[in-house]
Amino acid sequence: MSFGYRYCGVVMHEKLQPDRRQDRRLRWFAADAVVAVMFIWITVESLRSSAYVAEYGQIEGLGWLLAISPALLLFVRRLAPLTAMMVATLLYILASAVLGHSNAPLAVPLFAYSVGMTRPAVASAWLVGGAAAVMSTTVFFGPGEPLALSVPVVI
């Protein structure tokens, strides 16, 4: 009887441990670079659209760096997943406040995956959930985007 309880406790303890470390081979950094470039392209195209410019005005100077900076963090998510997710969350909030709307949240699932993979289950749930709660205050649906892309965010 106690053997079964002990075994269960060991299995549960193992499930709360991080699964593994992010793969740091060059090909995965290259894959992150390709995804980052794609997200940057999507962000730039949406922020240059006539609907965005008509509602929020044209972005100039450092505004562009702010708009694309969260996607640039994809390059370091394998080295410091939690730091990258926290900084990206703060940059999303700042971009939303300054620019009105940004497609910066495109990279959120990748940051959440990295944190979930490298942290114990309970800790990653709280960390990713906290970031999601903060992100729910930003705009995910901007001017000129098709209605099919409007997805309600429920926490």
CSV table of C-alpha atoms in Angstrom, one decimal:
chain,number,residue,atom,x,y,z
A,1,MET,CA,0.0,0.0,0.0
A,2,SER,CA,2.7,2.5,0.9
A,3,PHE,CA,4.7,1.4,-2.2
A,4,GLY,CA,1.9,2.5,-4.5
A,5,TYR,CA,1.6,5.9,-2.7
A,6,ARG,CA,5.4,6.4,-2.9
A,7,TYR,CA,5.4,5.5,-6.6
A,8,CYS,CA,2.6,7.9,-7.3
A,9,GLY,CA,4.4,10.6,-5.4
A,10,VAL,CA,7.6,10.0,-7.4
A,11,VAL,CA,5.7,10.1,-10.7
A,12,MET,CA,3.9,13.3,-9.7
A,13,HIS,CA,7.2,14.9,-8.6
A,14,GLU,CA,8.7,14.1,-12.0
A,15,LYS,CA,5.8,15.6,-13.8
A,16,LEU,CA,6.4,18.9,-12.0
A,17,GLN,CA,10.0,19.1,-13.2
A,18,PRO,CA,10.9,20.9,-16.4
A,19,ASP,CA,10.7,18.6,-19.4
A,20,ARG,CA,14.0,19.5,-20.9
A,21,ARG,CA,16.2,22.3,-22.1
A,22,GLN,CA,15.7,24.2,-25.3
A,23,ASP,CA,17.6,22.8,-28.2
A,24,ARG,CA,20.5,25.1,-28.9
A,25,ARG,CA,21.8,23.8,-32.2
A,26,LEU,CA,22.4,26.3,-35.0
A,27,ARG,CA,19.6,25.0,-37.1
A,28,TRP,CA,17.0,25.9,-34.5
A,29,PHE,CA,18.4,29.4,-34.1
A,30,ALA,CA,18.1,29.7,-37.9
A,31,ALA,CA,14.5,28.5,-37.7
A,32,ASP,CA,13.8,31.2,-35.0
A,33,ALA,CA,15.4,33.8,-37.3
A,34,VAL,CA,13.1,32.8,-40.2
A,35,VAL,CA,10.0,33.0,-37.9
A,36,ALA,CA,11.2,36.3,-36.5
A,37,VAL,CA,11.7,37.8,-40.0
A,38,MET,CA,8.2,36.5,-41.0
A,39,PHE,CA,6.6,38.2,-37.9
A,40,ILE,CA,8.5,41.4,-38.5
A,41,TRP,CA,7.3,41.4,-42.1
A,42,ILE,CA,3.7,40.9,-41.0
A,43,THR,CA,4.0,43.7,-38.4
A,44,VAL,CA,5.5,46.2,-40.8
A,45,GLU,CA,2.9,45.5,-43.5
A,46,SER,CA,0.0,45.8,-41.1
A,47,LEU,CA,1.4,49.1,-39.6
A,48,ARG,CA,2.0,50.6,-43.0
A,49,SER,CA,-1.6,49.7,-44.1
A,50,SER,CA,-3.8,52.6,-45.1
A,51,ALA,CA,-6.4,51.6,-42.4
A,52,TYR,CA,-3.8,51.7,-39.6
A,53,VAL,CA,-2.3,55.1,-40.8
A,54,ALA,CA,-5.8,56.6,-41.1
A,55,GLU,CA,-6.6,55.6,-37.5
A,56,TYR,CA,-3.3,55.9,-35.6
A,57,GLY,CA,-1.1,57.9,-37.9
A,58,GLN,CA,2.2,57.0,-39.6
A,59,ILE,CA,5.0,55.4,-37.5
A,60,GLU,CA,8.3,57.1,-37.6
A,61,GLY,CA,11.8,56.7,-36.2
A,62,LEU,CA,12.1,54.6,-33.0
A,63,GLY,CA,8.4,53.7,-33.2
A,64,TRP,CA,9.4,51.0,-35.8
A,65,LEU,CA,12.0,49.6,-33.4
A,66,LEU,CA,9.4,49.4,-30.7
A,67,ALA,CA,7.0,47.7,-33.0
A,68,ILE,CA,9.3,45.0,-34.1
A,69,SER,CA,11.4,44.6,-30.9
A,70,PRO,CA,9.3,41.7,-29.4
A,71,ALA,CA,9.9,39.6,-32.5
A,72,LEU,CA,13.6,40.3,-32.3
A,73,LEU,CA,13.6,38.6,-28.9
A,74,LEU,CA,12.9,35.3,-30.7
A,75,PHE,CA,16.6,35.2,-31.3
A,76,VAL,CA,17.4,34.8,-27.5
A,77,ARG,CA,14.4,32.8,-26.3
A,78,ARG,CA,16.4,29.6,-26.4
A,79,LEU,CA,19.1,31.1,-24.1
A,80,ALA,CA,16.9,32.9,-21.6
A,81,PRO,CA,13.2,31.9,-22.1
A,82,LEU,CA,11.7,33.5,-19.0
A,83,THR,CA,13.6,36.8,-19.4
A,84,ALA,CA,12.7,36.9,-23.1
A,85,MET,CA,9.0,36.4,-22.3
A,86,MET,CA,8.9,39.0,-19.5
A,87,VAL,CA,10.7,41.6,-21.7
A,88,ALA,CA,8.5,40.8,-24.7
A,89,THR,CA,5.4,41.2,-22.5
A,90,LEU,CA,6.6,44.6,-21.3
A,91,LEU,CA,7.4,45.7,-24.9
A,92,TYR,CA,4.0,44.6,-26.0
A,93,ILE,CA,2.3,46.7,-23.4
A,94,LEU,CA,4.6,49.7,-24.3
A,95,ALA,CA,4.0,49.2,-28.0
A,96,SER,CA,0.2,49.1,-27.5
A,97,ALA,CA,0.3,52.2,-25.4
A,98,VAL,CA,2.5,54.2,-27.8
A,99,LEU,CA,1.5,52.9,-31.2
A,100,GLY,CA,-2.2,52.1,-30.4
A,101,HIS,CA,-1.9,48.6,-32.0
A,102,SER,CA,0.8,46.3,-33.1
A,103,ASN,CA,1.0,42.7,-34.4
A,104,ALA,CA,3.8,42.1,-31.8
A,105,PRO,CA,1.8,39.4,-29.9
A,106,LEU,CA,2.4,37.0,-32.8
A,107,ALA,CA,5.4,35.6,-31.0
A,108,VAL,CA,3.6,35.0,-27.7
A,109,PRO,CA,3.0,31.3,-28.3
A,110,LEU,CA,6.7,30.7,-28.9
A,111,PHE,CA,7.7,32.5,-25.7
A,112,ALA,CA,5.0,30.6,-23.7
A,113,TYR,CA,6.3,27.3,-25.2
A,114,SER,CA,9.8,28.0,-24.2
A,115,VAL,CA,8.9,28.9,-20.7
A,116,GLY,CA,6.6,25.9,-20.3
A,117,MET,CA,9.3,23.6,-21.6
A,118,THR,CA,12.0,24.8,-19.3
A,119,ARG,CA,10.1,25.4,-16.1
A,120,PRO,CA,8.2,23.1,-13.8
A,121,ALA,CA,4.5,22.7,-14.7
A,122,VAL,CA,3.0,24.7,-11.8
A,123,ALA,CA,5.6,27.5,-12.1
A,124,SER,CA,5.2,27.8,-15.9
A,125,ALA,CA,1.4,27.9,-15.5
A,126,TRP,CA,1.7,30.9,-13.2
A,127,LEU,CA,4.3,32.6,-15.3
A,128,VAL,CA,2.6,32.2,-18.7
A,129,GLY,CA,-0.8,32.9,-17.1
A,130,GLY,CA,0.5,36.1,-15.6
A,131,ALA,CA,1.9,37.2,-18.9
A,132,ALA,CA,-1.4,36.3,-20.6
A,133,ALA,CA,-3.3,38.4,-18.0
A,134,VAL,CA,-1.1,41.4,-18.7
A,135,MET,CA,-1.4,40.9,-22.4
A,136,SER,CA,-5.2,40.8,-22.2
A,137,THR,CA,-5.0,44.6,-21.7
A,138,THR,CA,-3.6,45.2,-25.2
A,139,VAL,CA,-5.2,45.4,-28.6
A,140,PHE,CA,-5.1,42.2,-30.6
A,141,PHE,CA,-7.3,43.3,-33.4
A,142,GLY,CA,-6.4,46.4,-35.4
A,143,PRO,CA,-7.9,48.5,-38.1
A,144,GLY,CA,-8.2,47.0,-41.5
A,145,GLU,CA,-7.9,43.4,-40.4
A,146,PRO,CA,-10.6,41.0,-41.5
A,147,LEU,CA,-13.3,40.1,-39.0
A,148,ALA,CA,-12.3,36.5,-39.3
A,149,LEU,CA,-9.1,37.4,-37.3
A,150,SER,CA,-11.0,38.9,-34.4
A,151,VAL,CA,-10.7,36.2,-31.7
A,152,PRO,CA,-12.0,37.1,-28.2
A,153,VAL,CA,-9.5,36.6,-25.4
A,154,VAL,CA,-10.9,35.0,-22.3
A,155,ILE,CA,-9.0,34.4,-19.2
